[in-house]
Short mmCIF file of C-alpha atoms and ligand atoms in Angstrom, two decimals:
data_model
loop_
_atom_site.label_atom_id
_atom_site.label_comp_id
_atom_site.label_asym_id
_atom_site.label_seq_id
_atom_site.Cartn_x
_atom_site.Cartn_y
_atom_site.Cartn_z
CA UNK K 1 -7.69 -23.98 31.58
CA UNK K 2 -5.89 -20.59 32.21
CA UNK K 3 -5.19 -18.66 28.73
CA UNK K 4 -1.46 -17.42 28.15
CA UNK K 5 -0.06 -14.79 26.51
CA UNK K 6 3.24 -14.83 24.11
CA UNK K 7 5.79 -12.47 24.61
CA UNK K 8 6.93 -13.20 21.27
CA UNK K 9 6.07 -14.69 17.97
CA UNK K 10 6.40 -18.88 17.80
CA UNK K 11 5.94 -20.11 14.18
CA UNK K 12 6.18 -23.91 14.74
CA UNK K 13 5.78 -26.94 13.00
CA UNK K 14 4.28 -30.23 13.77
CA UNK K 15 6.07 -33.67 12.69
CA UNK K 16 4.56 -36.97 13.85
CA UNK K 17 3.36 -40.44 12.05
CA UNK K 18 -0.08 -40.43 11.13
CA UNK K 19 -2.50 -40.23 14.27
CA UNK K 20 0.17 -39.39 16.27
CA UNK K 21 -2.26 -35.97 17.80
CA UNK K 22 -0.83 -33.07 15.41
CA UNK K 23 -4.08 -32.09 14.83
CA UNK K 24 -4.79 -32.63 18.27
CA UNK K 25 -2.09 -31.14 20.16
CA UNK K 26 -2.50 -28.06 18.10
CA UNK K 27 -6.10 -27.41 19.01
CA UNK K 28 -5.22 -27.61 22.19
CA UNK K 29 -2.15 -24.72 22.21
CA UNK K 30 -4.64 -22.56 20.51
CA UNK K 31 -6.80 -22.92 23.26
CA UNK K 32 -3.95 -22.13 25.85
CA UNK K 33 -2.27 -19.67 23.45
CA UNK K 34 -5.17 -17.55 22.31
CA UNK K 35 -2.69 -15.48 19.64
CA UNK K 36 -1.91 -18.90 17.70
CA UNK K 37 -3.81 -20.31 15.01
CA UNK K 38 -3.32 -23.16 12.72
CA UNK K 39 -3.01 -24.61 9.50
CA UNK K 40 -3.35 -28.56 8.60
CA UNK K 41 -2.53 -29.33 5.27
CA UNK K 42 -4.19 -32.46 5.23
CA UNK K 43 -7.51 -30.42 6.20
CA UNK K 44 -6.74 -27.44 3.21
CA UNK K 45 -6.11 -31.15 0.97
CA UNK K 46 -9.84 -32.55 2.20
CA UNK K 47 -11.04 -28.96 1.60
CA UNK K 48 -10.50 -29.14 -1.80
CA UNK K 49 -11.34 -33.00 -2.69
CA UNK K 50 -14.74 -32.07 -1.19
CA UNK K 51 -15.43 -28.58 -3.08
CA UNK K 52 -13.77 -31.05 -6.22
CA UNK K 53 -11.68 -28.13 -7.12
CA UNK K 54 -8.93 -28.97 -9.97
CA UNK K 55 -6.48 -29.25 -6.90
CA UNK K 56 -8.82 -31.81 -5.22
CA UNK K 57 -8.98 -33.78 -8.18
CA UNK K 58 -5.90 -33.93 -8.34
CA UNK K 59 -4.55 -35.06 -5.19
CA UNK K 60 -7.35 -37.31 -3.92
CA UNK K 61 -5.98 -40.37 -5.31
CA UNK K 62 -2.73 -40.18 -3.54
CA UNK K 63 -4.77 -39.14 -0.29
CA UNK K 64 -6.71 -42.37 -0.40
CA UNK K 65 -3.54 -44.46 -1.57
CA UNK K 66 -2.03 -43.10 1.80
CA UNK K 67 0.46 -41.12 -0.40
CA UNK K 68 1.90 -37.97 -0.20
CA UNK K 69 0.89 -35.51 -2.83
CA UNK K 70 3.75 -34.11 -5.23
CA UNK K 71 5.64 -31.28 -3.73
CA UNK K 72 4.90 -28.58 -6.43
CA UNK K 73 1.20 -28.91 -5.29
CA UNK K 74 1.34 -28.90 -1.70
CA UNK K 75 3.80 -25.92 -1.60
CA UNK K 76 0.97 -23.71 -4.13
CA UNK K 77 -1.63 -24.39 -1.57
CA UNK K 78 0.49 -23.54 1.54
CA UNK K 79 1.48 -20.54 0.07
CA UNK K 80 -1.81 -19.06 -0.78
CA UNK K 81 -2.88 -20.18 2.66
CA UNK K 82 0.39 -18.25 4.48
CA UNK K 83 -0.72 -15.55 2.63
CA UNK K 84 -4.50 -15.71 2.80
CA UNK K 85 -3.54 -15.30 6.59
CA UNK K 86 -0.98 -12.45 5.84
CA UNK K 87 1.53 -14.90 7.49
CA UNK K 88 4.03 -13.74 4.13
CA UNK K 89 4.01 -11.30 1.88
CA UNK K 90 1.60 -11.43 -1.25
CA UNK K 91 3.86 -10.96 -3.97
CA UNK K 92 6.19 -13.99 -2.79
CA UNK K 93 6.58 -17.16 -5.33
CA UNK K 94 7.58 -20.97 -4.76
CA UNK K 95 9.96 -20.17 -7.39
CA UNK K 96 10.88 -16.48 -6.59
CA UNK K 97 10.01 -16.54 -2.75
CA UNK K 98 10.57 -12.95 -1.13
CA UNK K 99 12.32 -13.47 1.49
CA UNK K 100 10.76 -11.23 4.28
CA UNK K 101 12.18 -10.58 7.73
CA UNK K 102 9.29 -12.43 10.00
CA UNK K 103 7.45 -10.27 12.07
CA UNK K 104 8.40 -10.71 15.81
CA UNK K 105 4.85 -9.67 16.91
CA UNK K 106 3.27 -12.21 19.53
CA UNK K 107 0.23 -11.91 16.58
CA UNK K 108 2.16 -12.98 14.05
CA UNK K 109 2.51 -16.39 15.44
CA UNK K 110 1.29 -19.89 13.66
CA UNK K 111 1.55 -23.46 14.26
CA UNK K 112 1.73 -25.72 10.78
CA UNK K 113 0.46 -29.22 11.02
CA UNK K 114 1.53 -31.74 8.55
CA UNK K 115 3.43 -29.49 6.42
CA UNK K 116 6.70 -29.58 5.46
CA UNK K 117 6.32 -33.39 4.71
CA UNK K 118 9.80 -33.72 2.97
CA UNK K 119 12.80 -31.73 3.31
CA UNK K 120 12.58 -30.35 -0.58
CA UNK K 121 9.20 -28.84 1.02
CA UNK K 122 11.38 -27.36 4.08
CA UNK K 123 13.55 -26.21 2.09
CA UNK K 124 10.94 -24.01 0.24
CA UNK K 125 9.24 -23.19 3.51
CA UNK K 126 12.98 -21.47 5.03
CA UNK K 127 13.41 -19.00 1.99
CA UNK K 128 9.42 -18.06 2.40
CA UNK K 129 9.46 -18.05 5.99
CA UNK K 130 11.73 -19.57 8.87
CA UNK K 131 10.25 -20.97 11.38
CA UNK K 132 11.47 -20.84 14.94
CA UNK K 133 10.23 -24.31 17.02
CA UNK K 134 10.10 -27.91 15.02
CA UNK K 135 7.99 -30.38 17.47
CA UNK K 136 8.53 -33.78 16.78
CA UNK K 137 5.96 -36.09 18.50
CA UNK K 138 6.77 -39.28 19.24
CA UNK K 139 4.01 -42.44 20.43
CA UNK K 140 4.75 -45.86 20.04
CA UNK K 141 2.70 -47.44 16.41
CA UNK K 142 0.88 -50.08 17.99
CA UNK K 143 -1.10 -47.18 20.54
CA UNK K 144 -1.78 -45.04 17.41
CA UNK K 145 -3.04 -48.14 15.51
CA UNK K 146 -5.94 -48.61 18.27
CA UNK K 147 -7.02 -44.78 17.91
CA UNK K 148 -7.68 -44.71 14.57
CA UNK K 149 -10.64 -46.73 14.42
CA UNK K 150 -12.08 -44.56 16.61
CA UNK K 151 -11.41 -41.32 14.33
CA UNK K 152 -14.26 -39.13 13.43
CA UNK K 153 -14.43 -35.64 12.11
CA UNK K 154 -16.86 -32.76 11.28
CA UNK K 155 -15.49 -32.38 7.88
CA UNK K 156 -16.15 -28.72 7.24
CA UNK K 157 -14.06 -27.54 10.37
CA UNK K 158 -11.59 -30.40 10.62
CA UNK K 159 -12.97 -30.80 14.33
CA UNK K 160 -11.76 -34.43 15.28
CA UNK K 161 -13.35 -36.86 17.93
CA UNK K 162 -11.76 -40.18 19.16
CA UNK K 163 -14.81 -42.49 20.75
CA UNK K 164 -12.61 -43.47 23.41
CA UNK K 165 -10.61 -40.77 24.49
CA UNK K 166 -12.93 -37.32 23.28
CA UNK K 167 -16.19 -38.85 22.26
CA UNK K 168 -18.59 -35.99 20.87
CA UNK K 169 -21.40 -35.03 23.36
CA UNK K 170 -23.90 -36.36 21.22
CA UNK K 171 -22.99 -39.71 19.23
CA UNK K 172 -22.40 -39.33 15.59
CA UNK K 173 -23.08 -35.34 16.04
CA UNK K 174 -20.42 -32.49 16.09
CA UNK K 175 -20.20 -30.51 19.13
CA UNK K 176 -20.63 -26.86 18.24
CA UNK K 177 -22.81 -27.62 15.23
CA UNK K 178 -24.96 -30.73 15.53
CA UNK K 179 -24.00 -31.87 12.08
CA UNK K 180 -23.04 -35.79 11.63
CA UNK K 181 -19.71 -36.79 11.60
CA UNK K 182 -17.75 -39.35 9.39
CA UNK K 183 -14.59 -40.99 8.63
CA UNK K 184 -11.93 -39.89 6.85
CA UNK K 185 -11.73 -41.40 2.79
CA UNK K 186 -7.57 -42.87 4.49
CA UNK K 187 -8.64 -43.69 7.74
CA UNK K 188 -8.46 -48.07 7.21
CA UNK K 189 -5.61 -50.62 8.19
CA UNK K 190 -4.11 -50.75 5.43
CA UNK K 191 -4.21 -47.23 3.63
CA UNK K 192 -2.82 -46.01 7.30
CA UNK K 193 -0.08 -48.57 7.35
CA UNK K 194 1.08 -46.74 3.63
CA UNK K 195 0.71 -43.53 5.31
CA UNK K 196 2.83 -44.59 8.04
CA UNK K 197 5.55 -46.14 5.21
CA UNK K 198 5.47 -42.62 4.02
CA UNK K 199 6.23 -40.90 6.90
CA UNK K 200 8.74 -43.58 7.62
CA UNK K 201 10.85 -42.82 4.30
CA UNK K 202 10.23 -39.39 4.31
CA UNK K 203 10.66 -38.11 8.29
CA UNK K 204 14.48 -38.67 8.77
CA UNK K 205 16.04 -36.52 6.40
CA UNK K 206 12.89 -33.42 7.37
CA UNK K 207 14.04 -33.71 10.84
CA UNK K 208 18.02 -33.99 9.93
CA UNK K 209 17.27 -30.63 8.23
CA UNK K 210 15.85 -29.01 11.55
CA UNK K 211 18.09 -30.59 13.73
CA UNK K 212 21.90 -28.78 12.08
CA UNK K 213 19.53 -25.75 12.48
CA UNK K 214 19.46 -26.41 16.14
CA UNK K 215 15.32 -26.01 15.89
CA UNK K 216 14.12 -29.89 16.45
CA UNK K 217 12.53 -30.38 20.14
CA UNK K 218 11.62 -34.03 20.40
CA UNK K 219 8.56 -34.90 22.69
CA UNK K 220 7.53 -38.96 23.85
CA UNK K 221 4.44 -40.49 25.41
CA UNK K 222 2.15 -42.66 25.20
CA UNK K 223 -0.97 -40.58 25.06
CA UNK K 224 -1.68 -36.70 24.21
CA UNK K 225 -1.97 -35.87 27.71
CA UNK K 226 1.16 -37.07 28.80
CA UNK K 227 2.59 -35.21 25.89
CA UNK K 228 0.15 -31.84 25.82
CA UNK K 229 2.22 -31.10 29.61
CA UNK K 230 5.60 -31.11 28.43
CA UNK K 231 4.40 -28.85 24.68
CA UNK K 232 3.56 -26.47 27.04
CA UNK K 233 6.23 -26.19 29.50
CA UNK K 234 8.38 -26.02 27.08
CA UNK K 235 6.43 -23.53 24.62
CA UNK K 236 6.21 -21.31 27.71
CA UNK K 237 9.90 -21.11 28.46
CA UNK K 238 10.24 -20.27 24.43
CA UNK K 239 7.71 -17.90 24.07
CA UNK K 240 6.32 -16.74 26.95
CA UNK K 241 9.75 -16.42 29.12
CA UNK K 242 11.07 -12.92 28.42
CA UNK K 243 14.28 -14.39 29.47
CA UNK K 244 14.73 -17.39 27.21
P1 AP5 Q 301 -2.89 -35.39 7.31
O1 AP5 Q 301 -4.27 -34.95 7.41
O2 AP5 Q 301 -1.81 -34.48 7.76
O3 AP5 Q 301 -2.79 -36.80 8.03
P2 AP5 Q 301 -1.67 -37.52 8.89
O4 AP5 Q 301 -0.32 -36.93 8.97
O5 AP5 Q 301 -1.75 -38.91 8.41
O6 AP5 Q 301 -2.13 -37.29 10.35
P3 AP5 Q 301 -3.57 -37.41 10.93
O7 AP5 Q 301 -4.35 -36.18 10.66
O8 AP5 Q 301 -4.15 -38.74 10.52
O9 AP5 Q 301 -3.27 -37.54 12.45
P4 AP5 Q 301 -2.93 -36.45 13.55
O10 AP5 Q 301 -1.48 -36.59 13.93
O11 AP5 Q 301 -3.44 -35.09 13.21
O12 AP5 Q 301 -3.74 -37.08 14.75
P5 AP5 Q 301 -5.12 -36.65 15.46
O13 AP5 Q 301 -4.93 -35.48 16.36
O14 AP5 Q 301 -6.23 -36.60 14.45
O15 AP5 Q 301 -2.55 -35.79 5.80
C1 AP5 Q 301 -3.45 -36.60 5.06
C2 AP5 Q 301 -2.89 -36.82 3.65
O16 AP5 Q 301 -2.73 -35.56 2.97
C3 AP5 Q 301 -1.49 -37.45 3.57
O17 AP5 Q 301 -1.56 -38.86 3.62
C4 AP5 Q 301 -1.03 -36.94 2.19
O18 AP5 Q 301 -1.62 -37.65 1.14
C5 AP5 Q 301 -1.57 -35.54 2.16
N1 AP5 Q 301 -0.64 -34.51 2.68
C6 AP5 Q 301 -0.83 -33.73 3.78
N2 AP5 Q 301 0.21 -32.90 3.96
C7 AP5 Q 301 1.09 -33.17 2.96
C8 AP5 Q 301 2.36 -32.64 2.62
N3 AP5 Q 301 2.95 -31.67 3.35
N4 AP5 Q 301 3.00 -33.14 1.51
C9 AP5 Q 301 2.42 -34.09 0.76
N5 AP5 Q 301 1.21 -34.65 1.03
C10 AP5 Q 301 0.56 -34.18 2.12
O19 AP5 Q 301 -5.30 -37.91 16.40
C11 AP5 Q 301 -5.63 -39.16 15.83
C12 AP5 Q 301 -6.80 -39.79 16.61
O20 AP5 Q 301 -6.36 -40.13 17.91
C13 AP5 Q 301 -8.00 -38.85 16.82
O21 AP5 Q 301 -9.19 -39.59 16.78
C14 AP5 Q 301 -7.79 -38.30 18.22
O22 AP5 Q 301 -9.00 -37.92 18.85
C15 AP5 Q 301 -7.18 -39.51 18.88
N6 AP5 Q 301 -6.32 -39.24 20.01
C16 AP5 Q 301 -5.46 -38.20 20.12
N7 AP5 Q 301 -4.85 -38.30 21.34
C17 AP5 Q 301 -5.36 -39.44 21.92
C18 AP5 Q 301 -5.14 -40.07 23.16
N8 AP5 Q 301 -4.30 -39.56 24.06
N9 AP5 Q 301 -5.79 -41.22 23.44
C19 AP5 Q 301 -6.68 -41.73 22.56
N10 AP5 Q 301 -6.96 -41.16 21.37
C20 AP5 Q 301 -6.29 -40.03 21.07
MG1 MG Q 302 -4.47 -34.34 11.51
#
């Protein structure tokens, strides 16, 4: 697949229902768009309920409830990430954000998946830093349903394997490092059908937020490649077109 370059920076987000392909649409725009790099919240979440820091602890029983965690805690953890990766300024607060002016370097671009959740979370994430793209992605429940007992994942990277549709080159084994894969703690029926109540309640009024700001881009299908076609048409004529 022939790499592209951005002619500016894109600082996107990623709404879908659970198993919808956030995680795996944005591997594959990194791969296309070598400047971009990503951050899943869910994956920083499992991160820390596997190192059992005091933020794992913490949220793993919502995780495996198939509930969101509170607000206060996701937006800490985002934060230190966005500025672990210099994305914001160090000395900026959830309750004092700095403000910055975003850089408009092509390297200073980053796709978030899974995060903002709720629009009290977007509303933190516009005074630390506005984004410029909100990708909604849309695929009827019943397909997603079928996909996620297929799921499995090299846990340390967040690398993610369907059986069906990307199966790992060796059964059971991760393809860059050869260790096992497993299933994800929320990854049954019924904790999926909560997640999916979740995103249900909370979705409309996050999108409502992007949309007055004239930033939500909605794309359909029934499978990631019908979608991962139309992402990057459209991401091209955003950030790639120096006429857009
Ligand atoms: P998170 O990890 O974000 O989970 P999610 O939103 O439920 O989404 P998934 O990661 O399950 O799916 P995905 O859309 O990435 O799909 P994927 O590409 O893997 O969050 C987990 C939990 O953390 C939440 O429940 C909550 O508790 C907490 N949390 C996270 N963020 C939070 C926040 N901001 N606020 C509060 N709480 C938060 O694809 C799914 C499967 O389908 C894969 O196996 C894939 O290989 C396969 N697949 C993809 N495309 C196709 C295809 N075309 N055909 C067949 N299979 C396909
Ligand atoms: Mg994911």
């Amino acid at each position: 697949m022939s790499k592209i370059k951005l002619k500016r920076a894109a600082r996107i987000i990623l709404v879908g229902a659970p198993g919808v392909g956030k995680g795996t649409q944005a591997e594959r725009l990194m791969n296309r768009f070598p400047q971009l790099s990503a951050v899943s919240s869910g994956d920083l979440l499992r991160d820390n309920v596997h190192n059992k820091t005091p933020l794992g602890l913490e949220a793993e029983g919502a995780m495996k409830a198939g509930n969101l965690v509170p607000d206060d805690m996701i937006l800490r953890l985002i934060l230190d990430a966005l500025k672990a990766k210099r994305w914001v300024s160090t000395t900026s607060s959830i309750d004092d954000p700095t403000p910055a002016t975003p850089s408009s370097s092509p390297s200073a671009s980053f796709i978030l998946d899974g995060f903002p959740r709720t629009s009290v979370q977007a509303c933190k994430l516009d005074s630390i830093i506005p984004v410029n793209l909100v990708v909604s992605l849309i695929t009827p429940v019943e397909i997603i349903l079928g996909r996620i007992a297929g799921r499995w994942v090299h846990a340390p990277s967040g690398r993610v394997y369907n059986t069906t549709f990307n199966p790992p080159k060796v059964a059971g084994k991760d393809d860059l490092t050869g260790e096992s894969l497993t299933k994800r703690a929320d990854d049954d029926e019924e904790t999926w059908r909560q997640r999916l109540k979740k995103f249900d309640e909370t979705s409309e009024p996050l999108l409502e937020h992007y949309e007055k700001k004239g930033l939500l881009w909605t794309v359909k299908g029934n499978s990631s490649n019908e979608i991962s076609p139309q992402l990057y048409t459209e991401f091209e004529d955003r950030f790639c077109n120096p006429e857009f």
